[in-house]
Tab-separated table of C-alpha atoms in Angstrom:
chain	number	residue	atom	x	y	z
A	965	UNK	CA	-4.197	-29.134	-25.378
A	966	UNK	CA	-4.743	-30.786	-28.762
A	967	UNK	CA	-2.454	-29.475	-31.499
A	968	UNK	CA	-1.728	-31.143	-34.815
A	969	UNK	CA	1.062	-31.025	-37.377
A	970	UNK	CA	0.077	-32.215	-40.860
A	971	UNK	CA	2.531	-34.153	-43.031
A	972	UNK	CA	2.205	-33.154	-46.699
A	973	UNK	CA	4.127	-33.661	-49.935
A	974	UNK	CA	3.936	-35.122	-53.415
A	975	UNK	CA	3.153	-38.854	-53.757
A	976	UNK	CA	6.060	-41.259	-53.141
A	977	UNK	CA	8.304	-38.884	-51.201
A	978	UNK	CA	8.228	-41.002	-48.014
A	979	UNK	CA	5.357	-39.403	-46.073
A	980	UNK	CA	3.629	-42.633	-45.095
A	981	UNK	CA	6.939	-44.326	-44.231
A	982	UNK	CA	7.727	-41.374	-41.983
A	983	UNK	CA	4.272	-41.536	-40.434
A	984	UNK	CA	4.718	-45.256	-39.771
A	985	UNK	CA	7.879	-44.440	-37.858
A	986	UNK	CA	6.288	-41.599	-35.904
A	987	UNK	CA	3.288	-43.529	-34.677
A	988	UNK	CA	4.463	-47.143	-35.029
A	989	UNK	CA	1.232	-47.717	-36.912
A	990	UNK	CA	1.247	-50.027	-39.909
A	991	UNK	CA	-0.696	-47.862	-42.346
A	992	UNK	CA	-0.644	-48.509	-46.071
A	993	UNK	CA	2.621	-47.300	-47.642
A	994	UNK	CA	2.578	-48.329	-51.293
A	995	UNK	CA	4.562	-47.296	-54.344
A	996	UNK	CA	1.757	-45.505	-56.137
A	997	UNK	CA	-0.054	-42.190	-55.700
A	998	UNK	CA	-3.020	-41.950	-53.306
A	999	UNK	CA	-2.168	-45.105	-51.371
A	1000	UNK	CA	-3.267	-43.024	-48.396
A	1001	UNK	CA	-6.795	-41.728	-48.975
A	1002	UNK	CA	-8.088	-40.802	-45.523
A	1003	UNK	CA	-5.932	-38.728	-43.191
A	1004	UNK	CA	-4.241	-40.865	-40.556
A	1005	UNK	CA	-3.829	-39.328	-37.137
A	1006	UNK	CA	-1.280	-40.513	-34.619
A	1007	UNK	CA	-0.345	-39.223	-31.186
A	1008	UNK	CA	3.383	-38.900	-30.500
A	1009	UNK	CA	5.235	-38.309	-27.254
A	1010	UNK	CA	7.600	-35.353	-27.127
A	1011	UNK	CA	11.142	-36.508	-26.214
A	1012	UNK	CA	12.126	-34.831	-22.945
A	1013	UNK	CA	15.100	-36.037	-20.885
A	1014	UNK	CA	13.869	-33.976	-17.924
A	1015	UNK	CA	11.178	-36.607	-17.372
A	1016	UNK	CA	13.865	-39.265	-16.812
A	1017	UNK	CA	15.324	-37.234	-13.950
A	1018	UNK	CA	11.911	-36.484	-12.421
A	1019	UNK	CA	10.950	-40.147	-12.665
A	1020	UNK	CA	14.138	-41.192	-10.882
A	1021	UNK	CA	13.670	-38.558	-8.162
A	1022	UNK	CA	9.969	-39.053	-7.351
A	1023	UNK	CA	9.561	-42.708	-8.378
A	1024	UNK	CA	5.871	-42.111	-9.207
A	1025	UNK	CA	3.264	-44.785	-9.855
A	1026	UNK	CA	2.603	-43.129	-13.219
A	1027	UNK	CA	4.816	-41.194	-15.650
A	1028	UNK	CA	2.974	-39.237	-18.373
A	1029	UNK	CA	4.911	-37.450	-21.129
A	1030	UNK	CA	3.459	-34.583	-23.122
A	1031	UNK	CA	2.059	-35.361	-26.579
A	1032	UNK	CA	0.708	-33.872	-29.764
A	1033	UNK	CA	-0.688	-35.181	-33.024
A	1034	UNK	CA	0.746	-35.805	-36.472
A	1035	UNK	CA	-1.677	-36.196	-39.360
A	1036	UNK	CA	-0.565	-37.981	-42.541
A	1037	UNK	CA	-2.353	-36.396	-45.499
A	1038	UNK	CA	-2.433	-38.111	-48.898
A	1039	UNK	CA	-0.033	-36.950	-51.609
A	1040	UNK	CA	-0.915	-33.737	-53.386
A	1041	UNK	CA	-0.290	-33.324	-57.112
A	1042	UNK	CA	-0.177	-30.444	-59.563
A	1043	UNK	CA	-3.755	-29.203	-59.985
A	1044	UNK	CA	-4.863	-30.253	-56.486
A	1045	UNK	CA	-6.450	-26.836	-55.900
A	1046	UNK	CA	-8.805	-27.494	-58.823
A	1047	UNK	CA	-9.570	-31.062	-57.732
A	1048	UNK	CA	-6.793	-33.066	-59.416
A	1049	UNK	CA	-6.018	-36.296	-57.573
A	1050	UNK	CA	-8.819	-35.786	-55.067
A	1051	UNK	CA	-7.002	-32.562	-54.198
A	1052	UNK	CA	-9.892	-30.589	-52.729
A	1053	UNK	CA	-10.550	-33.332	-50.196
A	1054	UNK	CA	-6.907	-33.442	-49.145
A	1055	UNK	CA	-6.657	-29.651	-48.948
A	1056	UNK	CA	-9.633	-29.569	-46.580
A	1057	UNK	CA	-7.732	-31.958	-44.286
A	1058	UNK	CA	-4.689	-29.657	-44.318
A	1059	UNK	CA	-6.864	-26.747	-43.180
A	1060	UNK	CA	-7.556	-28.568	-39.917
A	1061	UNK	CA	-3.910	-28.772	-38.775
A	1062	UNK	CA	-1.954	-26.176	-36.784
A	1063	UNK	CA	1.394	-26.507	-38.594
A	1064	UNK	CA	2.604	-28.100	-41.811
A	1065	UNK	CA	5.497	-30.537	-42.237
A	1066	UNK	CA	6.355	-30.750	-45.923
A	1067	UNK	CA	8.312	-33.888	-46.849
A	1068	UNK	CA	10.648	-33.428	-49.817
A	1069	UNK	CA	12.286	-36.298	-51.679
A	1070	UNK	CA	16.078	-35.872	-51.683
A	1071	UNK	CA	17.164	-39.233	-53.101
A	1072	UNK	CA	17.429	-41.102	-56.406
A	1073	UNK	CA	15.849	-44.528	-56.658
A	1074	UNK	CA	14.800	-46.030	-59.981
A	1075	UNK	CA	12.462	-48.472	-58.221
A	1076	UNK	CA	10.345	-45.700	-56.677
A	1077	UNK	CA	8.546	-43.680	-59.304
A	1078	UNK	CA	8.374	-39.892	-59.082
A	1079	UNK	CA	5.061	-38.362	-60.048
A	1080	UNK	CA	6.880	-35.602	-62.009
A	1081	UNK	CA	9.335	-37.963	-63.725
A	1082	UNK	CA	12.622	-36.730	-62.198
A	1083	UNK	CA	14.038	-35.608	-58.845
A	1084	UNK	CA	13.927	-31.847	-58.314
A	1085	UNK	CA	13.202	-30.885	-54.684
A	1086	UNK	CA	12.733	-27.144	-55.299
A	1087	UNK	CA	10.242	-27.826	-58.083
A	1088	UNK	CA	8.415	-30.266	-55.781
A	1089	UNK	CA	8.228	-27.676	-52.988
A	1090	UNK	CA	6.915	-25.054	-55.382
A	1091	UNK	CA	4.259	-27.406	-56.784
A	1092	UNK	CA	2.921	-27.983	-53.270
A	1093	UNK	CA	3.217	-24.341	-52.239
A	1094	UNK	CA	1.477	-23.028	-55.355
A	1095	UNK	CA	-1.419	-25.452	-54.866
A	1096	UNK	CA	-1.795	-24.258	-51.274
A	1097	UNK	CA	-1.663	-20.623	-52.425
A	1098	UNK	CA	-4.297	-21.241	-55.119
A	1099	UNK	CA	-6.553	-22.944	-52.595
A	1100	UNK	CA	-6.302	-19.967	-50.227
A	1101	UNK	CA	-6.788	-17.529	-53.107
A	1102	UNK	CA	-10.092	-19.210	-53.950
A	1103	UNK	CA	-11.339	-18.741	-50.371
A	1104	UNK	CA	-10.158	-15.119	-50.172
A	1105	UNK	CA	-11.673	-14.166	-53.537
A	1106	UNK	CA	-15.007	-15.774	-52.659
A	1107	UNK	CA	-15.223	-13.814	-49.424
A	1108	UNK	CA	-14.163	-10.548	-51.095
A	1109	UNK	CA	-16.919	-11.065	-53.676
A	1110	UNK	CA	-19.497	-11.323	-50.879
A	1111	UNK	CA	-18.455	-8.220	-48.924
A	1112	UNK	CA	-16.926	-5.863	-51.513
A	1113	UNK	CA	-20.131	-3.983	-52.336
A	1114	UNK	CA	-20.979	-3.437	-48.666
A	1115	UNK	CA	-17.385	-2.481	-47.792
A	1116	UNK	CA	-17.389	0.285	-50.400
A	1117	UNK	CA	-20.698	1.780	-49.251
A	1118	UNK	CA	-20.762	1.260	-45.476
A	1119	UNK	CA	-19.178	2.961	-42.489
A	1120	UNK	CA	-19.009	-0.358	-40.619
A	1121	UNK	CA	-15.367	-0.474	-39.474
A	1122	UNK	CA	-15.341	-4.280	-39.104
A	1123	UNK	CA	-16.484	-4.858	-42.691
A	1124	UNK	CA	-14.007	-2.292	-44.027
A	1125	UNK	CA	-11.160	-3.861	-42.028
A	1126	UNK	CA	-12.007	-7.348	-43.295
A	1127	UNK	CA	-12.203	-6.168	-46.897
A	1128	UNK	CA	-8.885	-4.306	-46.719
A	1129	UNK	CA	-7.218	-7.238	-44.979
A	1130	UNK	CA	-8.402	-9.811	-47.521
A	1131	UNK	CA	-7.513	-7.500	-50.412
A	1132	UNK	CA	-3.962	-7.225	-49.067
A	1133	UNK	CA	-3.716	-11.021	-48.747
A	1134	UNK	CA	-5.165	-11.507	-52.237
A	1135	UNK	CA	-2.514	-9.194	-53.685
A	1136	UNK	CA	0.220	-11.210	-51.958
A	1137	UNK	CA	-1.184	-14.598	-53.043
A	1138	UNK	CA	-1.379	-13.420	-56.671
A	1139	UNK	CA	2.376	-12.802	-56.429
A	1140	UNK	CA	2.864	-16.348	-55.011
A	1141	UNK	CA	3.568	-14.921	-51.557
A	1142	UNK	CA	2.080	-17.076	-48.730
A	1143	UNK	CA	-0.151	-15.324	-46.197
A	1144	UNK	CA	2.297	-16.089	-43.364
A	1145	UNK	CA	4.838	-13.675	-44.885
A	1146	UNK	CA	2.604	-10.670	-44.142
A	1147	UNK	CA	2.268	-8.984	-40.750
A	1148	UNK	CA	-1.029	-8.645	-38.863
A	1149	UNK	CA	-2.361	-6.943	-35.767
A	1150	UNK	CA	-4.483	-8.757	-33.169
A	1151	UNK	CA	-7.800	-7.655	-34.685
A	1152	UNK	CA	-6.753	-8.907	-38.120
A	1153	UNK	CA	-5.673	-12.261	-36.707
A	1154	UNK	CA	-9.108	-12.656	-35.101
A	1155	UNK	CA	-10.731	-12.083	-38.507
A	1156	UNK	CA	-8.407	-14.571	-40.218
A	1157	UNK	CA	-9.121	-17.318	-37.698
A	1158	UNK	CA	-12.460	-18.036	-39.376
A	1159	UNK	CA	-10.842	-18.677	-42.781
A	1160	UNK	CA	-8.244	-21.243	-41.662
A	1161	UNK	CA	-5.851	-20.219	-44.458
A	1162	UNK	CA	-3.298	-22.923	-45.173
A	1163	UNK	CA	-0.499	-20.527	-46.158
A	1164	UNK	CA	-0.874	-18.723	-42.838
A	1165	UNK	CA	0.220	-21.834	-40.948
A	1166	UNK	CA	3.865	-22.272	-39.844
A	1167	UNK	CA	5.977	-24.536	-42.086
A	1168	UNK	CA	8.867	-26.948	-41.614
A	1169	UNK	CA	10.612	-28.927	-44.366
A	1170	UNK	CA	11.768	-32.531	-44.035
A	1171	UNK	CA	14.495	-33.580	-46.458
A	1172	UNK	CA	14.058	-37.345	-46.826
A	1173	UNK	CA	17.327	-39.062	-47.813
A	1174	UNK	CA	18.639	-42.607	-48.283
A	1175	UNK	CA	20.725	-44.346	-45.612
A	1176	UNK	CA	23.944	-43.039	-47.185
A	1177	UNK	CA	22.508	-39.690	-48.262
A	1178	UNK	CA	23.268	-37.450	-45.271
A	1179	UNK	CA	26.620	-36.084	-46.459
A	1180	UNK	CA	27.253	-33.944	-49.544
A	1181	UNK	CA	23.670	-34.310	-50.737
A	1182	UNK	CA	23.019	-31.717	-53.454
A	1183	UNK	CA	19.260	-32.136	-53.104
A	1184	UNK	CA	19.373	-31.380	-49.368
A	1185	UNK	CA	21.454	-28.277	-50.038
A	1186	UNK	CA	18.842	-27.051	-52.499
A	1187	UNK	CA	16.097	-27.467	-49.875
A	1188	UNK	CA	18.195	-25.677	-47.235
A	1189	UNK	CA	18.851	-22.734	-49.566
A	1190	UNK	CA	15.154	-22.511	-50.468
A	1191	UNK	CA	14.090	-22.647	-46.817
A	1192	UNK	CA	16.503	-19.830	-45.904
A	1193	UNK	CA	14.454	-17.437	-48.019
A	1194	UNK	CA	11.370	-18.346	-45.967
A	1195	UNK	CA	13.209	-18.383	-42.629
A	1196	UNK	CA	11.960	-21.977	-42.358
A	1197	UNK	CA	13.648	-24.883	-40.594
A	1198	UNK	CA	14.847	-28.037	-42.389
A	1199	UNK	CA	15.156	-31.436	-40.711
A	1200	UNK	CA	17.201	-34.025	-42.614
A	1201	UNK	CA	16.289	-37.656	-41.966
A	1202	UNK	CA	15.989	-41.057	-43.581
A	1203	UNK	CA	12.384	-42.201	-43.187
A	1204	UNK	CA	13.414	-45.812	-43.827
A	1205	UNK	CA	15.955	-45.751	-40.963
A	1206	UNK	CA	13.421	-44.073	-38.687
A	1207	UNK	CA	10.887	-46.774	-39.457
A	1208	UNK	CA	13.449	-49.447	-38.532
A	1209	UNK	CA	14.355	-47.572	-35.341
A	1210	UNK	CA	10.707	-47.417	-34.318
A	1211	UNK	CA	10.635	-51.212	-34.073
A	1212	UNK	CA	13.494	-51.315	-31.528
A	1213	UNK	CA	13.437	-50.891	-27.768
A	1214	UNK	CA	15.312	-47.927	-26.259
A	1215	UNK	CA	18.547	-49.826	-25.630
A	1216	UNK	CA	18.634	-51.317	-29.144
A	1217	UNK	CA	17.739	-47.950	-30.615
A	1218	UNK	CA	20.654	-46.278	-28.821
A	1219	UNK	CA	23.098	-48.923	-30.063
A	1220	UNK	CA	21.808	-48.568	-33.625
A	1221	UNK	CA	22.211	-44.774	-33.489
A	1222	UNK	CA	25.775	-45.171	-32.158
A	1223	UNK	CA	26.610	-47.520	-35.028
A	1224	UNK	CA	25.309	-44.904	-37.457
A	1225	UNK	CA	27.283	-42.170	-35.676
A	1226	UNK	CA	24.096	-40.219	-34.876
A	1227	UNK	CA	23.423	-38.577	-31.480
A	1228	UNK	CA	19.694	-38.053	-31.929
A	1229	UNK	CA	17.192	-39.736	-34.213
A	1230	UNK	CA	15.709	-37.706	-37.051
A	1231	UNK	CA	12.266	-38.257	-35.584
A	1232	UNK	CA	13.247	-36.794	-32.233
A	1233	UNK	CA	14.645	-33.768	-34.086
A	1234	UNK	CA	11.445	-33.449	-36.106
A	1235	UNK	CA	9.142	-33.811	-33.097
A	1236	UNK	CA	11.085	-31.213	-31.091
A	1237	UNK	CA	11.341	-28.852	-34.071
A	1238	UNK	CA	7.600	-29.099	-34.735
A	1239	UNK	CA	6.825	-28.611	-31.042
A	1240	UNK	CA	8.937	-25.456	-31.106
A	1241	UNK	CA	7.420	-24.355	-34.434
A	1242	UNK	CA	3.970	-24.403	-32.849
A	1243	UNK	CA	5.213	-22.141	-30.049
A	1244	UNK	CA	4.766	-24.847	-27.430
A	1245	UNK	CA	6.534	-25.427	-24.133
A	1246	UNK	CA	6.226	-27.819	-21.173
A	1247	UNK	CA	5.454	-27.441	-17.490
A	1248	UNK	CA	5.416	-30.310	-14.992
A	1249	UNK	CA	3.337	-31.547	-12.090
A	1250	UNK	CA	5.139	-33.936	-9.747
A	1251	UNK	CA	4.434	-36.271	-6.842
A	1252	UNK	CA	4.606	-39.870	-5.710
A	1253	UNK	CA	1.384	-40.750	-7.546
A	1254	UNK	CA	2.195	-39.109	-10.865
A	1255	UNK	CA	4.862	-37.128	-12.676
A	1256	UNK	CA	3.353	-35.498	-15.722
A	1257	UNK	CA	4.404	-33.145	-18.514
A	1258	UNK	CA	1.836	-30.644	-19.805
A	1259	UNK	CA	1.883	-28.797	-23.126
A	1260	UNK	CA	1.122	-25.074	-23.130
A	1261	UNK	CA	1.468	-22.156	-25.534
A	1262	UNK	CA	4.414	-19.887	-24.780
A	1263	UNK	CA	3.133	-16.682	-23.206
A	1264	UNK	CA	0.222	-18.322	-21.359
A	1265	UNK	CA	-0.443	-17.102	-17.826
A	1266	UNK	CA	-0.770	-19.308	-14.765
A	1267	UNK	CA	-4.611	-19.542	-14.650
A	1268	UNK	CA	-4.776	-20.670	-18.313
A	1269	UNK	CA	-2.109	-23.301	-17.689
A	1270	UNK	CA	-4.026	-24.471	-14.612
A	1271	UNK	CA	-7.076	-24.809	-16.852
A	1272	UNK	CA	-5.187	-27.241	-19.083
A	1273	UNK	CA	-5.215	-29.678	-16.150
A	1274	UNK	CA	-8.856	-28.998	-15.240
A	1275	UNK	CA	-11.274	-26.169	-15.978
A	1276	UNK	CA	-12.032	-25.868	-12.231
A	1277	UNK	CA	-8.355	-25.035	-11.624
A	1278	UNK	CA	-8.690	-21.983	-13.880
A	1279	UNK	CA	-12.086	-20.873	-12.567
A	1280	UNK	CA	-11.013	-21.011	-8.932
A	1281	UNK	CA	-7.345	-20.096	-9.397
A	1282	UNK	CA	-5.745	-18.566	-6.296
A	1283	UNK	CA	-1.983	-18.970	-6.643
A	1284	UNK	CA	0.619	-21.135	-8.360
A	1285	UNK	CA	3.433	-22.601	-6.298
A	1286	UNK	CA	6.353	-22.732	-8.726
A	1287	UNK	CA	9.923	-23.981	-8.806
A	1288	UNK	CA	12.117	-24.400	-11.856
A	1289	UNK	CA	13.386	-27.740	-13.083
A	1290	UNK	CA	16.943	-26.352	-13.126
A	1291	UNK	CA	16.714	-25.384	-9.446
A	1292	UNK	CA	15.431	-28.853	-8.586
A	1293	UNK	CA	18.415	-30.431	-10.338
A	1294	UNK	CA	20.798	-27.964	-8.674
A	1295	UNK	CA	19.554	-28.599	-5.133
A	1296	UNK	CA	18.478	-32.231	-5.538
A	1297	UNK	CA	15.134	-32.252	-3.692
A	1298	UNK	CA	11.944	-30.258	-3.052
A	1299	UNK	CA	13.090	-29.706	0.533
A	1300	UNK	CA	16.423	-28.194	-0.491
A	1301	UNK	CA	14.782	-25.993	-3.121
A	1302	UNK	CA	12.417	-24.605	-0.449
A	1303	UNK	CA	15.182	-24.083	2.091
A	1304	UNK	CA	17.147	-22.104	-0.475
A	1305	UNK	CA	14.171	-19.824	-1.135
A	1306	UNK	CA	13.635	-20.961	-4.714
A	1307	UNK	CA	9.949	-21.909	-4.423
A	1308	UNK	CA	7.760	-18.978	-5.469
A	1309	UNK	CA	4.071	-18.118	-5.061
A	1310	UNK	CA	2.864	-16.604	-8.344
A	1311	UNK	CA	-0.434	-14.847	-9.095
A	1312	UNK	CA	-2.795	-14.506	-12.048
A	1313	UNK	CA	-0.401	-12.412	-14.141
A	1314	UNK	CA	2.502	-14.855	-13.949
A	1315	UNK	CA	3.649	-16.063	-17.375
A	1316	UNK	CA	4.521	-19.756	-17.066
A	1317	UNK	CA	8.000	-20.716	-18.284
A	1318	UNK	CA	9.241	-23.890	-19.959
A	1319	UNK	CA	10.450	-26.273	-17.266
A	1320	UNK	CA	8.343	-24.804	-14.451
A	1321	UNK	CA	7.180	-27.331	-11.869
A	1322	UNK	CA	3.766	-26.133	-10.725
A	1323	UNK	CA	1.333	-26.834	-7.937
A	1324	UNK	CA	-1.882	-24.868	-8.459
A	1325	UNK	CA	-3.963	-23.663	-5.531
A	1326	UNK	CA	-7.632	-23.155	-6.326
A	1327	UNK	CA	-11.032	-22.888	-4.720
A	1328	UNK	CA	-14.353	-23.546	-6.496
């Protein structure tokens, strides 16, 4: 299941440094706008301590964590929606992602120029958000222009629904209200899928601070207050520290975090928060050959989850043999879980839960 979170923000806010840390890739991170021209895509593993236990218990030949993609998109500037700073190209890249991570600069540093001249995180957020709104408005208005005449003269329910839906979104965008703040029924969501509206995508804010900028940071507080109004999550991290951490092995990383007085790296927090933001969860398949984590959308039923492993599993789905990770930990082995009646046979209507350990029965 390929899902992508796009990293956006103004130039010189720390996006590329953060991306370097996420993927351990040495992409260009320079102190001038548009150092990153093409979107850079990196696959990250989702931190999951449950895999450590499963690995110890089954001692498999192969251990495969679940993953998803982060895309680093070049810095947007004011006027991007009208083509400033190669904006249209960058905005098209943002349309391809499933969720948006907006990096906000929350530090002073005279040696790193700010494209707007001074540090003001709320202004920076609003510059980005307005450009995204204007870009969506252009798409919505173009489509309305093509169907308005027909919508006013036809009895075609689909055309009328699309026109009314887009008109409602246009009204919101003109008031600087992102499309994600409106509510939609299933039919409307199907219509919107074709437009790939940026402001419909889920958002998370990253407050990028200096090494000593975690406590009593007025800029971070401003971002947190702003995000509250959107019911959005904020992850506070220092991209520079995360980049240094990414160069260490696990033992060195743990020691470094202890020295800093931090329980969990900012990157782990960001990865888990983005995973959750996308409505994702994890089920496992286990055995002596392989222990593997699989990403699925919350609410998916057993046959669809089986299809993530192989399309034949979905086509020929019979039953899913399921036990929970918590029960496995409680009883200590497959055998004990079975003897205590905690292994279940589930059918086509079973909604898979995070932490389920599944064995799919199928026949093609």
